[in-house]
Short mmCIF file of C-alpha atoms in Angstrom, two decimals:
data_model
loop_
_atom_site.label_atom_id
_atom_site.label_comp_id
_atom_site.label_asym_id
_atom_site.label_seq_id
_atom_site.Cartn_x
_atom_site.Cartn_y
_atom_site.Cartn_z
CA MET A 253 -32.91 17.93 14.91
CA ASN A 254 -31.09 17.81 11.29
CA LYS A 255 -31.56 21.56 11.51
CA ASP A 256 -29.68 23.16 8.42
CA TYR A 257 -26.42 25.02 8.98
CA ASN A 258 -23.79 26.92 7.04
CA PHE A 259 -21.29 24.54 8.21
CA SER A 260 -20.90 20.74 9.44
CA VAL A 261 -18.97 19.58 12.12
CA PHE A 262 -16.31 16.90 11.31
CA VAL A 263 -14.39 14.42 13.70
CA ASN A 264 -11.58 12.58 12.38
CA SER A 265 -11.14 9.57 13.45
CA THR A 266 -10.04 5.73 12.71
CA ASP A 267 -11.52 2.59 13.94
CA THR A 268 -9.08 1.38 15.81
CA TYR A 269 -10.00 4.35 18.08
CA SER A 270 -13.85 3.29 18.30
CA ASP A 271 -13.34 3.30 21.90
CA CYS A 272 -13.48 7.09 22.33
CA TRP A 273 -16.51 7.71 20.23
CA GLU A 274 -18.82 6.85 23.05
CA PRO A 275 -17.32 9.15 25.39
CA PHE A 276 -17.13 11.73 22.80
CA PHE A 277 -20.48 12.18 21.84
CA LYS A 278 -21.95 11.58 24.80
CA LEU A 279 -20.06 15.02 26.15
CA PHE A 280 -20.48 16.69 23.07
CA LYS A 281 -24.47 16.31 23.32
CA LYS A 282 -24.51 17.34 27.03
CA PHE A 283 -21.92 20.32 26.58
CA TRP A 284 -23.21 21.40 22.63
CA LYS A 285 -27.35 20.95 23.39
CA ASP A 286 -27.80 23.72 20.72
CA TYR A 287 -26.44 22.04 17.84
CA GLU A 288 -28.69 20.19 15.82
CA GLY A 289 -26.93 19.66 12.44
CA LYS A 290 -24.69 17.06 10.81
CA ILE A 291 -21.60 15.52 12.68
CA TYR A 292 -19.18 13.58 10.00
CA LEU A 293 -17.26 10.89 11.81
CA ASN A 294 -14.69 9.55 9.44
CA THR A 295 -14.24 5.76 9.61
CA GLU A 296 -12.79 2.80 7.69
CA GLU A 297 -15.65 0.87 7.79
CA LYS A 298 -17.40 1.02 11.26
CA ASP A 299 -20.97 2.52 11.72
CA TYR A 300 -21.64 4.19 14.48
CA HIS A 301 -24.89 6.20 15.72
CA TYR A 302 -25.81 8.08 19.24
CA GLU A 303 -29.40 9.17 19.90
CA GLY A 304 -30.00 12.65 19.29
CA LEU A 305 -27.21 13.52 17.27
CA ASN A 306 -27.31 13.10 13.14
CA ILE A 307 -23.94 11.19 12.79
CA ILE A 308 -22.69 10.56 9.32
CA PRO A 309 -19.96 7.81 9.07
CA THR A 310 -17.68 8.46 6.22
CA LYS A 311 -16.72 4.42 5.69
CA VAL A 312 -13.93 5.70 3.56
CA ALA A 313 -13.02 2.08 2.90
CA LYS A 314 -15.28 1.89 0.01
CA PHE A 315 -13.09 4.04 -2.04
CA LYS A 316 -9.37 2.24 -1.29
CA ASP A 317 -8.44 -0.66 0.86
CA LYS A 318 -8.55 0.05 4.23
CA ASN A 319 -5.08 -1.76 4.63
CA LYS A 320 -3.32 0.83 1.63
CA LEU A 321 -5.46 3.99 3.07
CA THR A 322 -3.30 6.58 3.75
CA TRP A 323 -4.49 9.41 6.86
CA SER A 324 -4.86 12.28 4.27
CA GLU A 325 -6.18 9.66 1.80
CA CYS A 326 -9.25 9.15 4.49
CA LEU A 327 -9.17 12.90 5.22
CA LEU A 328 -9.77 13.86 1.27
CA TYR A 329 -12.43 10.92 1.22
CA ALA A 330 -14.40 11.96 4.02
CA PHE A 331 -14.51 15.66 2.22
CA SER A 332 -15.80 14.55 -0.36
CA GLN A 333 -18.89 13.48 1.10
CA ILE A 334 -19.63 16.75 3.05
CA ASP A 335 -22.11 19.01 1.49
CA THR A 336 -20.75 22.52 3.24
CA ASP A 337 -17.95 24.61 2.81
CA ILE A 338 -16.96 25.09 6.21
CA ILE A 339 -16.37 22.37 9.07
CA LEU A 340 -15.41 22.61 12.21
CA TYR A 341 -12.47 20.10 12.24
CA LEU A 342 -12.06 17.80 15.41
CA GLN A 343 -10.65 14.61 16.70
CA GLU A 344 -12.17 11.83 18.57
CA ASP A 345 -10.16 12.80 21.72
CA TYR A 346 -11.10 16.29 22.04
CA PHE A 347 -13.40 15.54 24.53
CA LEU A 348 -15.26 18.83 26.01
CA LYS A 349 -15.79 19.68 29.38
CA ALA A 350 -17.96 22.28 29.39
CA ASN A 351 -20.64 23.90 27.27
CA VAL A 352 -19.91 25.59 24.28
CA ASN A 353 -20.21 29.15 23.03
CA HIS A 354 -22.79 27.78 20.51
CA GLU A 355 -23.78 31.97 19.25
CA LYS A 356 -19.80 32.87 18.97
CA MET A 357 -19.39 29.75 17.08
CA LEU A 358 -21.81 30.93 14.27
CA GLU A 359 -20.48 34.00 14.33
CA LEU A 360 -17.10 32.86 13.59
CA VAL A 361 -18.80 30.84 10.84
CA ASP A 362 -20.30 34.01 9.25
CA LEU A 363 -17.04 35.93 9.12
CA MET A 364 -15.61 32.46 7.30
CA LEU A 365 -18.05 33.04 5.00
CA LYS A 366 -18.23 36.73 4.85
CA TYR A 367 -14.52 37.18 3.90
CA ASP A 368 -13.73 33.67 2.53
CA LEU A 369 -11.34 33.06 4.97
CA THR A 370 -9.21 29.64 4.90
CA TYR A 371 -9.09 28.90 9.05
CA ILE A 372 -9.75 29.96 12.08
CA ASN A 373 -8.55 28.08 14.99
CA ILE A 374 -11.05 28.38 17.72
CA ALA A 375 -9.06 27.04 20.74
CA ASP A 376 -5.74 28.44 22.52
CA SER A 377 -4.13 25.15 21.47
CA GLY A 378 -2.29 24.82 18.05
CA ASN A 379 -1.11 28.50 16.76
CA ARG A 380 1.54 29.63 18.66
CA GLY A 381 2.33 32.47 17.20
CA PRO A 382 3.24 35.58 16.88
CA PHE A 383 -0.20 36.92 16.25
CA SER A 384 -1.08 40.67 15.41
CA PRO A 385 -4.68 41.76 16.01
CA SER A 386 -6.80 41.74 12.79
CA THR A 387 -8.61 44.20 10.96
CA LEU A 388 -11.35 42.38 10.12
CA HIS A 389 -13.14 41.61 13.80
CA GLU A 390 -12.04 42.08 17.24
CA ASP A 391 -12.38 38.79 17.70
CA LEU A 392 -9.79 37.75 15.29
CA TRP A 393 -5.88 37.61 15.42
CA GLU A 394 -3.66 36.90 12.22
CA VAL A 395 -1.55 34.20 12.70
CA SER A 396 1.97 34.73 11.40
CA GLN A 397 4.02 33.06 8.71
CA GLN A 398 6.56 32.27 11.29
CA ASP A 399 4.29 30.30 13.44
CA LYS A 400 5.82 26.66 13.26
CA TYR A 401 2.12 25.44 13.83
CA ARG A 402 0.46 27.80 11.67
CA ILE A 403 -1.42 24.93 9.99
CA SER A 404 -2.71 22.95 13.06
CA THR A 405 -5.26 19.94 13.63
CA GLN A 406 -6.47 21.22 16.49
CA ALA A 407 -10.18 22.38 17.05
CA SER A 408 -10.34 24.92 14.25
CA LEU A 409 -12.82 26.16 11.68
CA TRP A 410 -11.39 25.32 7.96
CA ASN A 411 -12.62 25.92 4.15
CA ILE A 412 -12.45 22.48 3.10
CA LYS A 413 -11.69 23.00 -0.39
CA LYS A 414 -8.98 25.47 1.10
CA MET A 415 -7.73 22.91 3.43
CA SER A 416 -7.51 20.02 0.33
CA ASN A 417 -4.79 22.53 -1.07
CA TYR A 418 -2.39 21.65 1.47
CA VAL A 419 -3.26 17.82 1.98
CA ARG A 420 -0.53 15.57 0.14
CA LYS A 421 -1.95 11.97 0.05
CA HIS A 422 0.83 10.29 1.34
CA GLU A 423 1.18 12.14 4.50
CA SER A 424 0.43 11.38 8.49
CA PRO A 425 -1.19 14.19 10.51
CA TRP A 426 2.22 15.06 11.89
CA HIS A 427 3.53 15.77 8.34
CA PHE A 428 0.62 17.66 7.65
CA GLU A 429 1.19 20.05 9.98
CA TYR A 430 4.71 20.15 9.58
CA TYR A 431 5.18 20.39 5.92
CA GLY A 432 1.57 21.92 5.68
CA ASN A 433 2.91 24.59 7.34
CA ILE A 434 5.79 25.32 5.05
CA ARG A 435 3.40 25.14 2.20
CA SER A 436 1.34 27.77 3.62
CA ARG A 437 4.02 30.06 3.84
CA ARG A 438 3.99 30.33 -0.39
CA LYS A 439 0.39 31.01 -0.18
CA LYS A 440 -1.34 34.09 -0.11
CA ASP A 441 -4.24 32.65 2.12
CA ALA A 442 -4.62 34.30 5.49
CA PHE A 443 -4.84 32.39 8.78
CA TYR A 444 -6.73 33.67 11.97
CA ALA A 445 -7.26 32.45 15.50
CA VAL A 446 -9.53 33.71 18.24
CA ASN A 447 -8.51 36.57 19.98
CA ARG A 448 -7.04 34.69 23.01
CA ASP A 449 -7.07 37.78 25.37
CA LYS A 450 -10.87 37.25 25.11
CA TYR A 451 -11.27 33.71 24.74
CA ASN A 452 -8.63 31.10 26.26
CA LYS A 453 -9.03 27.79 28.64
CA HIS A 454 -9.42 30.27 31.56
CA HIS A 455 -11.84 32.86 30.23
CA GLN A 456 -14.79 32.18 27.75
CA PRO A 457 -13.53 28.77 25.92
CA ILE A 458 -15.50 28.93 23.01
CA PHE A 459 -15.17 24.97 22.62
CA PRO A 460 -13.90 23.84 25.98
CA TYR A 461 -11.42 20.80 25.68
CA ASP A 462 -8.14 20.00 26.97
CA ALA A 463 -5.60 18.94 24.19
CA THR A 464 -5.83 15.96 24.06
CA GLY A 465 -7.18 12.94 25.84
CA ILE A 466 -4.81 10.14 24.12
CA VAL A 467 -1.39 10.44 23.65
CA MET A 468 0.81 7.75 21.67
CA ARG A 469 -2.32 5.42 21.86
CA LYS A 470 -2.43 5.95 25.55
CA TRP A 471 -4.85 7.94 27.94
CA VAL A 472 -4.13 10.59 29.42
CA ARG A 473 -5.08 10.42 33.03
CA GLU A 474 -5.20 14.12 33.99
CA ILE A 475 -7.50 14.95 31.22
CA VAL A 476 -10.09 12.04 30.89
CA GLU A 477 -9.86 10.15 34.35
CA ASP A 478 -12.09 12.73 36.25
CA LEU A 479 -13.81 13.86 33.49
CA PHE A 480 -14.88 10.42 32.68
CA ARG A 481 -15.97 9.57 36.44
CA ASP A 482 -17.71 12.98 36.75
CA ASN A 483 -20.12 12.33 33.90
CA ASP A 484 -20.85 8.49 34.15
CA ILE A 485 -19.00 7.51 31.38
CA ILE A 486 -17.24 3.91 32.28
CA VAL A 487 -13.82 3.19 30.02
CA ASP A 488 -11.72 -0.08 30.61
CA PHE A 489 -8.59 2.04 30.74
CA GLU A 490 -6.43 -0.83 30.98
CA LYS A 491 -6.90 -1.48 27.08
CA ARG A 492 -4.86 1.42 26.14
CA GLY A 493 -3.31 2.32 29.83
CA PHE A 494 -2.25 5.59 30.49
CA TYR A 495 0.59 7.65 28.75
CA ASP A 496 3.47 8.40 31.13
CA ARG A 497 5.74 11.30 30.24
CA THR A 498 8.90 9.78 31.44
CA LYS A 499 8.70 6.54 29.48
CA ASP A 500 6.52 6.92 26.71
CA LYS A 501 8.44 8.91 23.77
CA LYS A 502 6.44 10.67 20.79
CA ARG A 503 8.17 10.23 17.47
CA PHE A 504 7.64 12.21 14.85
CA SER A 505 8.47 9.55 12.33
CA LYS A 506 9.51 5.73 12.12
CA LYS A 507 10.60 6.03 8.41
CA PRO A 508 14.07 5.12 7.52
CA PHE A 509 16.41 8.25 6.94
CA PHE A 510 16.31 7.70 2.98
CA LYS A 511 12.70 7.75 3.27
CA LYS A 512 12.49 10.63 5.27
CA VAL A 513 14.67 12.53 2.35
CA ILE A 514 11.93 11.41 -0.10
CA ALA A 515 8.69 12.31 1.90
CA THR A 516 10.42 15.87 2.36
CA VAL A 517 11.04 16.37 -0.90
CA LYS A 518 7.46 15.26 -2.02
CA SER A 519 5.58 17.43 0.93
CA LEU A 520 7.24 20.49 -0.13
CA ILE A 521 5.75 20.05 -3.89
#
């Protein structure tokens, strides 16, 4: 317990998703038994602990009124509390379903530090390519600047100082991915993904989860129902309900048109 690592796990969440924390950390503890380092849980005000895990709630509302905090401000305030340069970025609905490849995770972190990398996507979701083999290591692919999801909030290793350079305080997570991707094309940072021929959801996944357990604030039945039942996790699914792809539509933004234009200009700066 409390083992020193050269990276931390960062679970980006919010108090309104606290019903995800118990299933998330129960599965985390079961499927990543070797991890004994710090886990930063991003919260506004709530505290949370799980036996056997070193969870540090960030409680970012101590920096600013929680009703005025943006998603990006919560992220940056949380980063100011983390004492490692490298994080494994996760979200509270990335529910593990099989064992994490602990040794490979440590190897990838070492590559991050050795080559001063910005980002390595460890799942086969998020980045969509095109990819090219990396000269740094056979387990890495370089992500093209033409990738529309070059910056992704799926499970990834990040250098938090470099990640912060792509964040704008007014942005939502969807804006961060969209406009951050555009900003990334103007910088020299190289982005990487794991070699998906070797590591994918069907073969040797490094961090096995399905993206994602909640959509539009509702549970995704095919991801969580059997997983929770098989692992003795009891959740009142009726409180959130189940996501229906035919009825629920995912929206990029609810801002009026003129606000979208202003946000776009600010995001590209």
